[in-house]
Short mmCIF file of C-alpha atoms in Angstrom, two decimals:
data_model
loop_
_atom_site.label_atom_id
_atom_site.label_comp_id
_atom_site.label_asym_id
_atom_site.label_seq_id
_atom_site.Cartn_x
_atom_site.Cartn_y
_atom_site.Cartn_z
CA UNK A 1 103.95 90.46 86.12
CA UNK A 2 103.53 94.04 87.30
CA UNK A 3 106.45 96.34 87.66
CA UNK A 4 107.31 97.23 91.26
CA UNK A 5 107.56 101.04 91.92
CA UNK A 6 111.20 100.65 92.84
CA UNK A 7 112.34 99.69 89.23
CA UNK A 8 114.02 102.28 87.03
CA UNK A 9 112.37 103.26 83.70
CA UNK A 10 112.83 100.64 81.08
CA UNK A 11 113.28 97.78 83.55
CA UNK A 12 110.60 95.15 83.73
CA UNK A 13 110.15 91.80 85.42
CA UNK A 14 108.89 88.74 83.56
CA UNK A 15 107.58 85.67 85.17
CA UNK A 16 109.45 82.78 83.35
CA UNK A 17 108.30 79.34 82.36
CA UNK A 18 110.12 76.05 81.75
CA UNK A 19 110.50 76.98 78.12
CA UNK A 20 112.71 79.97 79.21
CA UNK A 21 115.12 77.83 81.02
CA UNK A 22 117.82 78.64 78.40
CA UNK A 23 117.50 82.36 79.19
CA UNK A 24 117.65 81.74 82.91
CA UNK A 25 120.88 79.63 82.46
CA UNK A 26 122.39 82.19 80.18
CA UNK A 27 121.87 85.20 82.41
CA UNK A 28 122.93 83.22 85.46
CA UNK A 29 126.22 82.16 83.80
CA UNK A 30 126.94 85.68 82.67
CA UNK A 31 126.04 87.15 86.08
CA UNK A 32 128.19 84.62 88.03
CA UNK A 33 131.12 84.32 85.76
CA UNK A 34 134.09 86.21 87.32
CA UNK A 35 132.01 86.72 90.50
CA UNK A 36 131.49 83.35 91.83
CA UNK A 37 134.17 80.65 92.11
CA UNK A 38 134.47 78.39 89.12
CA UNK A 39 133.56 75.32 91.30
CA UNK A 40 130.08 76.53 92.06
CA UNK A 41 127.43 73.91 91.30
CA UNK A 42 125.68 76.64 89.14
CA UNK A 43 128.13 76.24 86.41
CA UNK A 44 127.32 72.43 86.07
CA UNK A 45 123.66 73.00 85.58
CA UNK A 46 122.05 72.55 82.24
CA UNK A 47 119.00 73.99 80.47
CA UNK A 48 117.32 70.59 80.95
CA UNK A 49 118.09 70.72 84.67
CA UNK A 50 116.43 74.15 85.02
CA UNK A 51 113.46 73.22 82.90
CA UNK A 52 112.82 70.30 85.14
CA UNK A 53 112.95 72.48 88.24
CA UNK A 54 110.74 75.09 86.57
CA UNK A 55 107.93 72.51 86.17
CA UNK A 56 106.93 72.90 89.83
CA UNK A 57 109.02 75.97 90.60
CA UNK A 58 109.18 79.40 89.20
CA UNK A 59 111.62 82.04 87.81
CA UNK A 60 111.79 85.59 87.06
CA UNK A 61 113.62 87.32 84.28
CA UNK A 62 114.73 91.00 84.62
CA UNK A 63 114.78 92.91 81.29
CA UNK A 64 115.99 96.19 80.13
CA UNK A 65 113.95 96.92 76.96
CA UNK A 66 114.00 93.16 75.63
CA UNK A 67 117.49 92.27 76.81
CA UNK A 68 117.76 89.99 79.77
CA UNK A 69 119.81 91.74 82.59
CA UNK A 70 119.03 89.53 85.62
CA UNK A 71 117.11 86.63 86.87
CA UNK A 72 116.45 84.03 89.67
CA UNK A 73 114.24 81.13 90.41
CA UNK A 74 112.82 78.88 93.11
CA UNK A 75 111.51 75.45 93.45
CA UNK A 76 109.41 73.71 96.16
CA UNK A 77 111.27 71.95 99.10
CA UNK A 78 110.50 70.79 102.65
CA UNK A 79 110.22 73.59 105.21
CA UNK A 80 111.51 73.73 108.81
CA UNK A 81 110.91 70.67 111.01
CA UNK A 82 107.39 70.54 112.24
CA UNK A 83 106.08 72.55 109.31
CA UNK A 84 104.41 70.02 106.91
CA UNK A 85 103.77 72.67 104.11
CA UNK A 86 106.07 72.98 101.03
CA UNK A 87 108.47 75.99 101.14
CA UNK A 88 110.59 77.19 98.39
CA UNK A 89 114.33 77.38 97.99
CA UNK A 90 115.38 80.62 96.23
CA UNK A 91 118.38 80.15 93.96
CA UNK A 92 120.64 81.51 91.30
CA UNK A 93 119.62 85.22 91.76
CA UNK A 94 121.80 87.55 89.81
CA UNK A 95 121.92 90.85 88.04
CA UNK A 96 124.49 91.54 85.25
CA UNK A 97 127.65 93.50 86.46
CA UNK A 98 126.81 96.56 84.52
CA UNK A 99 123.54 96.89 86.40
CA UNK A 100 124.63 96.14 89.90
CA UNK A 101 124.40 98.84 92.49
CA UNK A 102 121.16 100.05 90.70
CA UNK A 103 118.94 98.67 93.49
CA UNK A 104 117.65 95.88 91.21
CA UNK A 105 118.28 92.99 93.48
CA UNK A 106 115.48 93.64 95.98
CA UNK A 107 112.77 93.91 93.46
CA UNK A 108 113.99 90.87 91.70
CA UNK A 109 113.79 88.87 95.06
CA UNK A 110 110.43 90.55 95.84
CA UNK A 111 109.05 89.19 92.59
CA UNK A 112 110.17 85.60 93.34
CA UNK A 113 108.71 85.91 96.88
CA UNK A 114 105.42 87.29 95.57
CA UNK A 115 105.06 84.36 93.03
CA UNK A 116 105.91 81.71 95.75
CA UNK A 117 103.30 83.42 98.10
CA UNK A 118 100.67 83.43 95.37
CA UNK A 119 101.34 79.71 94.96
CA UNK A 120 100.72 79.07 98.67
CA UNK A 121 104.26 78.72 100.01
CA UNK A 122 104.72 80.05 103.52
CA UNK A 123 108.27 80.96 103.29
CA UNK A 124 111.70 80.61 101.59
CA UNK A 125 115.01 79.32 102.37
CA UNK A 126 118.43 79.67 100.63
CA UNK A 127 122.10 79.18 100.93
CA UNK A 128 124.98 81.57 100.52
CA UNK A 129 128.46 80.43 99.66
CA UNK A 130 130.97 81.03 102.41
CA UNK A 131 133.13 82.97 100.02
CA UNK A 132 130.30 85.48 99.41
CA UNK A 133 129.76 87.03 102.93
CA UNK A 134 128.45 90.34 101.62
CA UNK A 135 125.44 88.39 100.21
CA UNK A 136 124.34 87.49 103.88
CA UNK A 137 124.07 91.09 104.52
CA UNK A 138 121.93 91.56 101.31
CA UNK A 139 119.60 88.81 102.30
CA UNK A 140 119.40 89.89 105.88
CA UNK A 141 118.31 93.30 104.70
CA UNK A 142 115.53 91.57 102.91
CA UNK A 143 114.29 89.83 105.96
CA UNK A 144 116.06 86.50 105.87
CA UNK A 145 117.63 85.11 109.02
CA UNK A 146 120.28 82.68 109.71
CA UNK A 147 119.03 79.22 110.05
CA UNK A 148 121.38 76.27 110.45
CA UNK A 149 118.66 73.65 110.07
CA UNK A 150 118.04 74.41 106.36
CA UNK A 151 118.80 71.47 104.12
CA UNK A 152 119.69 72.50 100.65
CA UNK A 153 118.31 70.85 97.77
CA UNK A 154 121.51 70.90 95.69
CA UNK A 155 124.69 70.19 97.71
CA UNK A 156 128.10 71.13 96.31
CA UNK A 157 130.58 68.73 97.72
CA UNK A 158 133.43 70.81 96.27
CA UNK A 159 132.92 73.61 98.79
CA UNK A 160 132.31 74.29 102.44
CA UNK A 161 128.59 74.00 103.36
CA UNK A 162 126.83 77.34 102.78
CA UNK A 163 125.41 79.86 105.21
CA UNK A 164 121.72 79.02 105.35
CA UNK A 165 118.97 81.41 105.75
CA UNK A 166 115.10 81.34 106.02
CA UNK A 167 112.21 83.89 105.84
CA UNK A 168 108.51 83.39 106.69
CA UNK A 169 106.30 85.28 104.31
#
């Protein structure tokens, strides 16, 4: 995957495959521990779960030299009512704490969106935990709009329903 111009020197993005599910799980857990509530469904995912989603979906690893410092993924889902095409659900996007506030989130999301577009998906949807309101602003700045009709692929019955958002590519 080519490096977007907005990445600092030494930071690269790598399109991940199902065989890298363990790396995606590891970086997600490291990114989210202490930031996201322990009842997040993310902490119940397994390498096998992620590998299964990656068969039809996609993922991106963010690297500094060869160390994984961030990642995210997507998988195909039904789109908005009336649109018969497959969309993607973007999920588990994160950057390690030491690398936050470096402007890495937007290029990471952009790489996920570009891969989804390359595969012919017309848009993306996602959910933001209600206890993470600052992330609604992050996603809004990237062109996502509130959409109360989004049906999430993974429902966490231990938490209130998420704030759902959508973006057409």
